[in-house]
Amino acid sequence: MTLKIEHLTGGYTGIPVIKDINLEIKPGQALGLIGLNGAGKSTTIKHVLGLLRPQKGKIELNDVVLTQQPTKFKKQVAYIPETPVLYPELTLKEHLELTILSYGLDEKKAWERAHELLKMFRLDDKLDWLPIHFSKGMRQKVMIVSAFLADTSLLVIDEPFTGLDPLAVANLIDLIKKAIADQKMVLMTTHVLADAQLAISNYAVLNNGTIEIVGSLDEIRSHYGLKPDDPFDK
Ligand code: ATP
């Protein structure tokens, strides 16, 4: 049971954006992907989600190779995108029904879990709302509820903290910590290290499409000669 990214090279056109990425996440482990704007974090994530095809290398989750069994692979992955993606014509309840259906969840158990998550994010009285009635932060919360409802072995999260209210940030951090304790795998990109480090202790720094170093934030700071209070500019 592992996410293995091996020699991954890829991007949008023929010119690679990420080059020879090697990463491994085991059950109960979380990895933060960090790096400057344009470093290749979202591009790496898009490959893990199967939205881009590798030019070289492979991505394997629990012995399922993404390019060989994409449907089986994707059923093991839940995703919280940076920009929420909702169907304008579906209510919150219908969005969650879709999650339950597409991940093949037990309906009764899933709805119990959904109600806990909805309550946590103050959405429990909004089941019949359409996306047009939700603020951006509320839409983000719908994506969070849906991803944690899916209860997959890998959770992929793209820059989750910006735009969420402080209570939602705290709840999200608790959910990530619980997922790690429950032996899930978490891959998350972020610039907000103050929040991220409350849940995640291991980070990979991407620079210009390649991984420069993997380690704790202290190890990374010392690698770049940064002092604890220096702004993180890598
Ligand atoms: P940020 O912190 O700003 O989210 P990032 O590390 O996630 O940055 P990416 O979005 O992966 O960076 O971008 C990496 C490179 O890929 C950049 O040079 C960017 O211009 C390019 N890129 C991103 N999206 C596309 C696209 N749809 N088509 C072509 N090139 C793209």
PDB file of C-alpha atoms and ligand atoms in Angstrom:
ATOM      1  CA  MET A   1       0.000   0.000   0.000  1.00  0.00           C
ATOM      2  CA  THR A   2       1.999   2.958  -1.263  1.00  0.00           C
ATOM      3  CA  LEU A   3       1.874   5.863  -3.687  1.00  0.00           C
ATOM      4  CA  LYS A   4       4.953   5.627  -5.862  1.00  0.00           C
ATOM      5  CA  ILE A   5       5.857   8.330  -8.345  1.00  0.00           C
ATOM      6  CA  GLU A   6       8.821   7.084 -10.340  1.00  0.00           C
ATOM      7  CA  HIS A   7      10.878   9.146 -12.784  1.00  0.00           C
ATOM      8  CA  LEU A   8       7.812  11.196 -13.680  1.00  0.00           C
ATOM      9  CA  THR A   9       8.374  13.660 -16.496  1.00  0.00           C
ATOM     10  CA  GLY A  10       5.430  15.519 -17.972  1.00  0.00           C
ATOM     11  CA  GLY A  11       3.557  18.691 -18.694  1.00  0.00           C
ATOM     12  CA  TYR A  12       1.080  20.196 -21.109  1.00  0.00           C
ATOM     13  CA  THR A  13       2.861  20.179 -24.441  1.00  0.00           C
ATOM     14  CA  GLY A  14       5.963  18.395 -25.679  1.00  0.00           C
ATOM     15  CA  ILE A  15       8.139  20.494 -23.385  1.00  0.00           C
ATOM     16  CA  PRO A  16       8.324  18.926 -19.921  1.00  0.00           C
ATOM     17  CA  VAL A  17       7.247  21.081 -16.976  1.00  0.00           C
ATOM     18  CA  ILE A  18       8.171  18.513 -14.331  1.00  0.00           C
ATOM     19  CA  LYS A  19      11.275  16.408 -14.747  1.00  0.00           C
ATOM     20  CA  ASP A  20      12.218  13.061 -13.229  1.00  0.00           C
ATOM     21  CA  ILE A  21      10.067  13.376 -10.109  1.00  0.00           C
ATOM     22  CA  ASN A  22      10.491  10.555  -7.593  1.00  0.00           C
ATOM     23  CA  LEU A  23       8.260  10.491  -4.517  1.00  0.00           C
ATOM     24  CA  GLU A  24       6.872   7.843  -2.232  1.00  0.00           C
ATOM     25  CA  ILE A  25       4.099   8.085   0.342  1.00  0.00           C
ATOM     26  CA  LYS A  26       3.249   5.138   2.578  1.00  0.00           C
ATOM     27  CA  PRO A  27       0.063   4.576   4.624  1.00  0.00           C
ATOM     28  CA  GLY A  28       0.003   6.952   7.579  1.00  0.00           C
ATOM     29  CA  GLN A  29       2.292   9.406   5.793  1.00  0.00           C
ATOM     30  CA  ALA A  30       1.639  12.865   4.400  1.00  0.00           C
ATOM     31  CA  LEU A  31       3.815  14.871   2.059  1.00  0.00           C
ATOM     32  CA  GLY A  32       3.616  18.610   1.493  1.00  0.00           C
ATOM     33  CA  LEU A  33       4.644  19.783  -1.972  1.00  0.00           C
ATOM     34  CA  ILE A  34       6.097  23.263  -1.726  1.00  0.00           C
ATOM     35  CA  GLY A  35       7.896  25.666  -4.036  1.00  0.00           C
ATOM     36  CA  LEU A  36       7.538  29.022  -5.699  1.00  0.00           C
ATOM     37  CA  ASN A  37       4.693  29.937  -8.071  1.00  0.00           C
ATOM     38  CA  GLY A  38       5.152  27.995 -11.293  1.00  0.00           C
ATOM     39  CA  ALA A  39       7.483  25.402  -9.715  1.00  0.00           C
ATOM     40  CA  GLY A  40       5.304  22.513 -10.906  1.00  0.00           C
ATOM     41  CA  LYS A  41       3.262  21.555  -7.832  1.00  0.00           C
ATOM     42  CA  SER A  42      -0.166  21.588  -9.501  1.00  0.00           C
ATOM     43  CA  THR A  43       1.273  19.935 -12.599  1.00  0.00           C
ATOM     44  CA  THR A  44       2.550  17.053 -10.443  1.00  0.00           C
ATOM     45  CA  ILE A  45      -0.885  16.754  -8.856  1.00  0.00           C
ATOM     46  CA  LYS A  46      -2.619  16.778 -12.248  1.00  0.00           C
ATOM     47  CA  HIS A  47      -0.483  13.777 -13.229  1.00  0.00           C
ATOM     48  CA  VAL A  48      -1.397  11.924 -10.020  1.00  0.00           C
ATOM     49  CA  LEU A  49      -5.071  12.588 -10.780  1.00  0.00           C
ATOM     50  CA  GLY A  50      -4.647  11.231 -14.293  1.00  0.00           C
ATOM     51  CA  LEU A  51      -5.520  14.583 -15.894  1.00  0.00           C
ATOM     52  CA  LEU A  52      -2.169  14.714 -17.691  1.00  0.00           C
ATOM     53  CA  ARG A  53      -0.329  11.753 -19.197  1.00  0.00           C
ATOM     54  CA  PRO A  54       3.297  11.179 -18.220  1.00  0.00           C
ATOM     55  CA  GLN A  55       5.863  11.641 -20.960  1.00  0.00           C
ATOM     56  CA  LYS A  56       8.133   9.341 -18.968  1.00  0.00           C
ATOM     57  CA  GLY A  57       7.899   7.429 -15.709  1.00  0.00           C
ATOM     58  CA  LYS A  58       4.945   5.962 -13.857  1.00  0.00           C
ATOM     59  CA  ILE A  59       2.551   6.505 -10.971  1.00  0.00           C
ATOM     60  CA  GLU A  60       1.443   3.541  -8.922  1.00  0.00           C
ATOM     61  CA  LEU A  61      -0.973   3.381  -5.980  1.00  0.00           C
ATOM     62  CA  ASN A  62      -1.401   0.196  -3.971  1.00  0.00           C
ATOM     63  CA  ASP A  63       0.120  -1.749  -6.899  1.00  0.00           C
ATOM     64  CA  VAL A  64      -2.300  -0.245  -9.444  1.00  0.00           C
ATOM     65  CA  VAL A  65      -0.507   1.609 -12.246  1.00  0.00           C
ATOM     66  CA  LEU A  66      -2.414   4.748 -13.219  1.00  0.00           C
ATOM     67  CA  THR A  67      -1.975   4.445 -16.982  1.00  0.00           C
ATOM     68  CA  GLN A  68      -2.850   0.715 -16.981  1.00  0.00           C
ATOM     69  CA  GLN A  69      -5.980   0.774 -14.772  1.00  0.00           C
ATOM     70  CA  PRO A  70      -7.082   4.428 -14.603  1.00  0.00           C
ATOM     71  CA  THR A  71     -10.587   3.720 -13.235  1.00  0.00           C
ATOM     72  CA  LYS A  72      -9.349   1.428 -10.473  1.00  0.00           C
ATOM     73  CA  PHE A  73      -6.597   3.935  -9.620  1.00  0.00           C
ATOM     74  CA  LYS A  74      -8.948   6.928  -9.493  1.00  0.00           C
ATOM     75  CA  LYS A  75     -11.411   5.160  -7.152  1.00  0.00           C
ATOM     76  CA  GLN A  76      -8.646   5.147  -4.546  1.00  0.00           C
ATOM     77  CA  VAL A  77      -8.043   8.881  -4.810  1.00  0.00           C
ATOM     78  CA  ALA A  78     -10.061  11.800  -3.464  1.00  0.00           C
ATOM     79  CA  TYR A  79      -9.183  15.326  -4.518  1.00  0.00           C
ATOM     80  CA  ILE A  80      -9.728  18.739  -3.018  1.00  0.00           C
ATOM     81  CA  PRO A  81      -8.964  21.237  -5.800  1.00  0.00           C
ATOM     82  CA  GLU A  82      -7.750  24.763  -5.218  1.00  0.00           C
ATOM     83  CA  THR A  83     -10.729  26.094  -7.163  1.00  0.00           C
ATOM     84  CA  PRO A  84     -13.960  24.316  -6.259  1.00  0.00           C
ATOM     85  CA  VAL A  85     -15.665  22.507  -9.124  1.00  0.00           C
ATOM     86  CA  LEU A  86     -19.408  22.002  -8.637  1.00  0.00           C
ATOM     87  CA  TYR A  87     -22.245  21.179 -11.021  1.00  0.00           C
ATOM     88  CA  PRO A  88     -24.483  24.264 -11.216  1.00  0.00           C
ATOM     89  CA  GLU A  89     -27.664  22.200 -11.536  1.00  0.00           C
ATOM     90  CA  LEU A  90     -27.019  19.857  -8.591  1.00  0.00           C
ATOM     91  CA  THR A  91     -27.864  20.599  -4.950  1.00  0.00           C
ATOM     92  CA  LEU A  92     -25.412  19.917  -2.141  1.00  0.00           C
ATOM     93  CA  LYS A  93     -27.325  16.700  -1.364  1.00  0.00           C
ATOM     94  CA  GLU A  94     -27.070  15.590  -4.993  1.00  0.00           C
ATOM     95  CA  HIS A  95     -23.324  16.339  -5.052  1.00  0.00           C
ATOM     96  CA  LEU A  96     -22.843  14.064  -2.052  1.00  0.00           C
ATOM     97  CA  GLU A  97     -25.044  11.383  -3.622  1.00  0.00           C
ATOM     98  CA  LEU A  98     -22.750  11.537  -6.635  1.00  0.00           C
ATOM     99  CA  THR A  99     -19.704  11.032  -4.409  1.00  0.00           C
ATOM    100  CA  ILE A 100     -21.399   8.066  -2.697  1.00  0.00           C
ATOM    101  CA  LEU A 101     -22.259   6.526  -6.079  1.00  0.00           C
ATOM    102  CA  SER A 102     -18.959   7.131  -7.813  1.00  0.00           C
ATOM    103  CA  TYR A 103     -16.879   5.741  -4.939  1.00  0.00           C
ATOM    104  CA  GLY A 104     -19.319   2.852  -4.345  1.00  0.00           C
ATOM    105  CA  LEU A 105     -19.841   3.756  -0.670  1.00  0.00           C
ATOM    106  CA  ASP A 106     -22.310   2.103   1.682  1.00  0.00           C
ATOM    107  CA  GLU A 107     -25.181   4.598   1.618  1.00  0.00           C
ATOM    108  CA  LYS A 108     -26.259   4.400   5.249  1.00  0.00           C
ATOM    109  CA  LYS A 109     -22.729   4.693   6.661  1.00  0.00           C
ATOM    110  CA  ALA A 110     -21.805   7.375   4.137  1.00  0.00           C
ATOM    111  CA  TRP A 111     -24.773   9.566   5.059  1.00  0.00           C
ATOM    112  CA  GLU A 112     -23.921   9.250   8.773  1.00  0.00           C
ATOM    113  CA  ARG A 113     -20.412  10.400   7.949  1.00  0.00           C
ATOM    114  CA  ALA A 114     -21.699  13.109   5.597  1.00  0.00           C
ATOM    115  CA  HIS A 115     -23.897  14.574   8.342  1.00  0.00           C
ATOM    116  CA  GLU A 116     -20.905  14.732  10.748  1.00  0.00           C
ATOM    117  CA  LEU A 117     -18.803  16.498   8.116  1.00  0.00           C
ATOM    118  CA  LEU A 118     -21.606  18.859   7.075  1.00  0.00           C
ATOM    119  CA  LYS A 119     -22.167  19.842  10.694  1.00  0.00           C
ATOM    120  CA  MET A 120     -18.441  20.444  11.191  1.00  0.00           C
ATOM    121  CA  PHE A 121     -18.411  22.842   8.234  1.00  0.00           C
ATOM    122  CA  ARG A 122     -21.776  24.473   9.043  1.00  0.00           C
ATOM    123  CA  LEU A 123     -23.425  23.119   5.904  1.00  0.00           C
ATOM    124  CA  ASP A 124     -25.889  20.734   7.552  1.00  0.00           C
ATOM    125  CA  ASP A 125     -28.886  23.016   6.947  1.00  0.00           C
ATOM    126  CA  LYS A 126     -27.977  23.666   3.306  1.00  0.00           C
ATOM    127  CA  LEU A 127     -28.503  20.257   1.691  1.00  0.00           C
ATOM    128  CA  ASP A 128     -31.030  21.603  -0.799  1.00  0.00           C
ATOM    129  CA  TRP A 129     -28.911  24.601  -1.850  1.00  0.00           C
ATOM    130  CA  LEU A 130     -27.562  24.950  -5.379  1.00  0.00           C
ATOM    131  CA  PRO A 131     -23.923  26.043  -5.893  1.00  0.00           C
ATOM    132  CA  ILE A 132     -25.007  29.505  -7.009  1.00  0.00           C
ATOM    133  CA  HIS A 133     -26.111  30.191  -3.423  1.00  0.00           C
ATOM    134  CA  PHE A 134     -22.750  29.249  -1.922  1.00  0.00           C
ATOM    135  CA  SER A 135     -19.857  31.634  -1.318  1.00  0.00           C
ATOM    136  CA  LYS A 136     -16.389  30.603  -2.597  1.00  0.00           C
ATOM    137  CA  GLY A 137     -15.377  29.411   0.882  1.00  0.00           C
ATOM    138  CA  MET A 138     -18.599  27.414   1.211  1.00  0.00           C
ATOM    139  CA  ARG A 139     -17.892  25.781  -2.142  1.00  0.00           C
ATOM    140  CA  GLN A 140     -14.422  24.868  -0.900  1.00  0.00           C
ATOM    141  CA  LYS A 141     -16.063  23.298   2.152  1.00  0.00           C
ATOM    142  CA  VAL A 142     -18.341  21.216  -0.103  1.00  0.00           C
ATOM    143  CA  MET A 143     -15.222  19.865  -1.842  1.00  0.00           C
ATOM    144  CA  ILE A 144     -13.642  19.082   1.545  1.00  0.00           C
ATOM    145  CA  VAL A 145     -16.764  17.281   2.795  1.00  0.00           C
ATOM    146  CA  SER A 146     -16.992  15.318  -0.442  1.00  0.00           C
ATOM    147  CA  ALA A 147     -13.313  14.288  -0.379  1.00  0.00           C
ATOM    148  CA  PHE A 148     -13.369  13.136   3.244  1.00  0.00           C
ATOM    149  CA  LEU A 149     -16.668  11.353   2.636  1.00  0.00           C
ATOM    150  CA  ALA A 150     -15.033   9.348  -0.177  1.00  0.00           C
ATOM    151  CA  ASP A 151     -12.692   7.847   2.450  1.00  0.00           C
ATOM    152  CA  THR A 152     -10.029   6.802  -0.082  1.00  0.00           C
ATOM    153  CA  SER A 153      -6.536   5.522   0.611  1.00  0.00           C
ATOM    154  CA  LEU A 154      -5.002   8.649  -1.009  1.00  0.00           C
ATOM    155  CA  LEU A 155      -6.131  12.191  -0.469  1.00  0.00           C
ATOM    156  CA  VAL A 156      -4.766  14.847  -2.838  1.00  0.00           C
ATOM    157  CA  ILE A 157      -5.197  18.425  -1.693  1.00  0.00           C
ATOM    158  CA  ASP A 158      -4.241  21.497  -3.719  1.00  0.00           C
ATOM    159  CA  GLU A 159      -3.625  24.686  -1.692  1.00  0.00           C
ATOM    160  CA  PRO A 160      -6.530  24.260   0.724  1.00  0.00           C
ATOM    161  CA  PHE A 161      -6.054  27.018   3.282  1.00  0.00           C
ATOM    162  CA  THR A 162      -6.503  30.264   1.387  1.00  0.00           C
ATOM    163  CA  GLY A 163     -10.102  31.457   1.432  1.00  0.00           C
ATOM    164  CA  LEU A 164     -11.243  29.270   4.323  1.00  0.00           C
ATOM    165  CA  ASP A 165     -12.380  30.810   7.611  1.00  0.00           C
ATOM    166  CA  PRO A 166     -10.189  30.012  10.671  1.00  0.00           C
ATOM    167  CA  LEU A 167     -12.631  27.451  12.090  1.00  0.00           C
ATOM    168  CA  ALA A 168     -12.717  25.600   8.758  1.00  0.00           C
ATOM    169  CA  VAL A 169      -8.896  25.655   8.599  1.00  0.00           C
ATOM    170  CA  ALA A 170      -8.740  24.141  12.109  1.00  0.00           C
ATOM    171  CA  ASN A 171     -11.329  21.494  11.184  1.00  0.00           C
ATOM    172  CA  LEU A 172      -9.488  20.653   7.973  1.00  0.00           C
ATOM    173  CA  ILE A 173      -6.199  20.276   9.864  1.00  0.00           C
ATOM    174  CA  ASP A 174      -7.922  17.916  12.338  1.00  0.00           C
ATOM    175  CA  LEU A 175      -9.376  15.863   9.473  1.00  0.00           C
ATOM    176  CA  ILE A 176      -5.965  15.583   7.785  1.00  0.00           C
ATOM    177  CA  LYS A 177      -4.390  14.491  11.083  1.00  0.00           C
ATOM    178  CA  LYS A 178      -7.131  11.904  11.585  1.00  0.00           C
ATOM    179  CA  ALA A 179      -6.699  10.616   8.019  1.00  0.00           C
ATOM    180  CA  ILE A 180      -2.966  10.166   8.656  1.00  0.00           C
ATOM    181  CA  ALA A 181      -3.704   8.390  11.972  1.00  0.00           C
ATOM    182  CA  ASP A 182      -6.124   6.131  10.056  1.00  0.00           C
ATOM    183  CA  GLN A 183      -3.254   5.066   7.752  1.00  0.00           C
ATOM    184  CA  LYS A 184      -4.371   7.088   4.742  1.00  0.00           C
ATOM    185  CA  MET A 185      -1.861   8.812   2.451  1.00  0.00           C
ATOM    186  CA  VAL A 186      -1.966  12.564   1.919  1.00  0.00           C
ATOM    187  CA  LEU A 187      -0.328  14.636  -0.812  1.00  0.00           C
ATOM    188  CA  MET A 188      -0.864  18.361  -0.400  1.00  0.00           C
ATOM    189  CA  THR A 189       0.477  21.488  -2.069  1.00  0.00           C
ATOM    190  CA  THR A 190       0.574  24.685  -0.075  1.00  0.00           C
ATOM    191  CA  HIS A 191       2.219  28.035   0.496  1.00  0.00           C
ATOM    192  CA  VAL A 192       0.719  28.355   3.977  1.00  0.00           C
ATOM    193  CA  LEU A 193       3.326  26.496   5.995  1.00  0.00           C
ATOM    194  CA  ALA A 194       2.137  27.853   9.349  1.00  0.00           C
ATOM    195  CA  ASP A 195      -1.122  25.916   8.883  1.00  0.00           C
ATOM    196  CA  ALA A 196       0.312  22.965   6.960  1.00  0.00           C
ATOM    197  CA  GLN A 197       2.911  22.135   9.583  1.00  0.00           C
ATOM    198  CA  LEU A 198       0.190  21.550  12.166  1.00  0.00           C
ATOM    199  CA  ALA A 199      -0.712  18.379  10.235  1.00  0.00           C
ATOM    200  CA  ILE A 200       2.217  17.575   7.941  1.00  0.00           C
ATOM    201  CA  SER A 201       5.858  17.172   8.907  1.00  0.00           C
ATOM    202  CA  ASN A 202       7.458  16.018   5.651  1.00  0.00           C
ATOM    203  CA  TYR A 203       7.892  18.252   2.582  1.00  0.00           C
ATOM    204  CA  ALA A 204       9.321  18.088  -0.928  1.00  0.00           C
ATOM    205  CA  VAL A 205      10.604  21.298  -2.499  1.00  0.00           C
ATOM    206  CA  LEU A 206       9.954  21.645  -6.209  1.00  0.00           C
ATOM    207  CA  ASN A 207      12.092  24.102  -8.114  1.00  0.00           C
ATOM    208  CA  ASN A 208      11.660  24.598 -11.823  1.00  0.00           C
ATOM    209  CA  GLY A 209      10.035  21.199 -12.192  1.00  0.00           C
ATOM    210  CA  THR A 210      12.505  19.114 -10.224  1.00  0.00           C
ATOM    211  CA  ILE A 211      12.611  18.013  -6.582  1.00  0.00           C
ATOM    212  CA  GLU A 212      15.468  19.719  -4.776  1.00  0.00           C
ATOM    213  CA  ILE A 213      15.075  18.242  -1.313  1.00  0.00           C
ATOM    214  CA  VAL A 214      12.678  16.137   0.751  1.00  0.00           C
ATOM    215  CA  GLY A 215      12.630  16.511   4.525  1.00  0.00           C
ATOM    216  CA  SER A 216      11.236  18.322   7.535  1.00  0.00           C
ATOM    217  CA  LEU A 217      10.858  22.101   7.352  1.00  0.00           C
ATOM    218  CA  ASP A 218      13.867  22.417   9.696  1.00  0.00           C
ATOM    219  CA  GLU A 219      15.970  20.250   7.379  1.00  0.00           C
ATOM    220  CA  ILE A 220      14.819  22.238   4.358  1.00  0.00           C
ATOM    221  CA  ARG A 221      15.574  25.583   6.038  1.00  0.00           C
ATOM    222  CA  SER A 222      19.030  24.405   6.992  1.00  0.00           C
ATOM    223  CA  HIS A 223      19.621  23.039   3.432  1.00  0.00           C
ATOM    224  CA  TYR A 224      18.962  26.535   2.046  1.00  0.00           C
ATOM    225  CA  GLY A 225      20.785  28.323   4.890  1.00  0.00           C
ATOM    226  CA  LEU A 226      17.531  29.916   6.126  1.00  0.00           C
ATOM    227  CA  LYS A 227      17.053  30.945   9.755  1.00  0.00           C
ATOM    228  CA  PRO A 228      13.794  29.985  11.552  1.00  0.00           C
ATOM    229  CA  ASP A 229      12.254  33.448  11.052  1.00  0.00           C
ATOM    230  CA  ASP A 230      13.400  34.023   7.464  1.00  0.00           C
ATOM    231  CA  PRO A 231      10.592  34.089   4.883  1.00  0.00           C
ATOM    232  CA  PHE A 232      10.472  30.818   2.991  1.00  0.00           C
ATOM    233  CA  ASP A 233      11.478  31.835  -0.510  1.00  0.00           C
ATOM    234  CA  LYS A 234      12.228  28.449  -2.101  1.00  0.00           C
TER     235      LYS A 234
HETATM  236  P1  ATP B   1       1.438  27.977  -7.981  1.00  0.00           P
HETATM  237  O1  ATP B   1       2.161  28.028  -6.667  1.00  0.00           O
HETATM  238  O2  ATP B   1       1.385  29.320  -8.629  1.00  0.00           O
HETATM  239  O3  ATP B   1       0.106  27.286  -7.928  1.00  0.00           O
HETATM  240  P2  ATP B   1       2.628  25.611  -9.215  1.00  0.00           P
HETATM  241  O4  ATP B   1       3.900  25.189  -8.532  1.00  0.00           O
HETATM  242  O5  ATP B   1       1.418  24.808  -8.878  1.00  0.00           O
HETATM  243  O6  ATP B   1       2.409  27.153  -8.983  1.00  0.00           O
HETATM  244  P3  ATP B   1       2.150  24.827 -11.958  1.00  0.00           P
HETATM  245  O7  ATP B   1       0.745  25.304 -12.051  1.00  0.00           O
HETATM  246  O8  ATP B   1       2.394  23.368 -11.846  1.00  0.00           O
HETATM  247  O9  ATP B   1       2.925  25.567 -10.765  1.00  0.00           O
HETATM  248  O10 ATP B   1       2.927  25.408 -13.213  1.00  0.00           O
HETATM  249  C1  ATP B   1       4.198  24.913 -13.609  1.00  0.00           C
HETATM  250  C2  ATP B   1       4.509  25.444 -15.012  1.00  0.00           C
HETATM  251  O11 ATP B   1       3.541  24.899 -15.910  1.00  0.00           O
HETATM  252  C3  ATP B   1       4.439  26.963 -15.139  1.00  0.00           C
HETATM  253  O12 ATP B   1       5.513  27.355 -15.948  1.00  0.00           O
HETATM  254  C4  ATP B   1       3.137  27.200 -15.853  1.00  0.00           C
HETATM  255  O13 ATP B   1       3.237  28.312 -16.705  1.00  0.00           O
HETATM  256  C5  ATP B   1       2.947  25.930 -16.670  1.00  0.00           C
HETATM  257  N1  ATP B   1       1.509  25.637 -16.832  1.00  0.00           N
HETATM  258  C6  ATP B   1       0.583  25.527 -15.855  1.00  0.00           C
HETATM  259  N2  ATP B   1      -0.626  25.236 -16.369  1.00  0.00           N
HETATM  260  C7  ATP B   1      -0.459  25.152 -17.713  1.00  0.00           C
HETATM  261  C8  ATP B   1      -1.326  24.880 -18.809  1.00  0.00           C
HETATM  262  N3  ATP B   1      -2.627  24.609 -18.616  1.00  0.00           N
HETATM  263  N4  ATP B   1      -0.800  24.888 -20.053  1.00  0.00           N
HETATM  264  C9  ATP B   1       0.513  25.135 -20.261  1.00  0.00           C
HETATM  265  N5  ATP B   1       1.386  25.404 -19.288  1.00  0.00           N
HETATM  266  C10 ATP B   1       0.923  25.417 -18.019  1.00  0.00           C
END
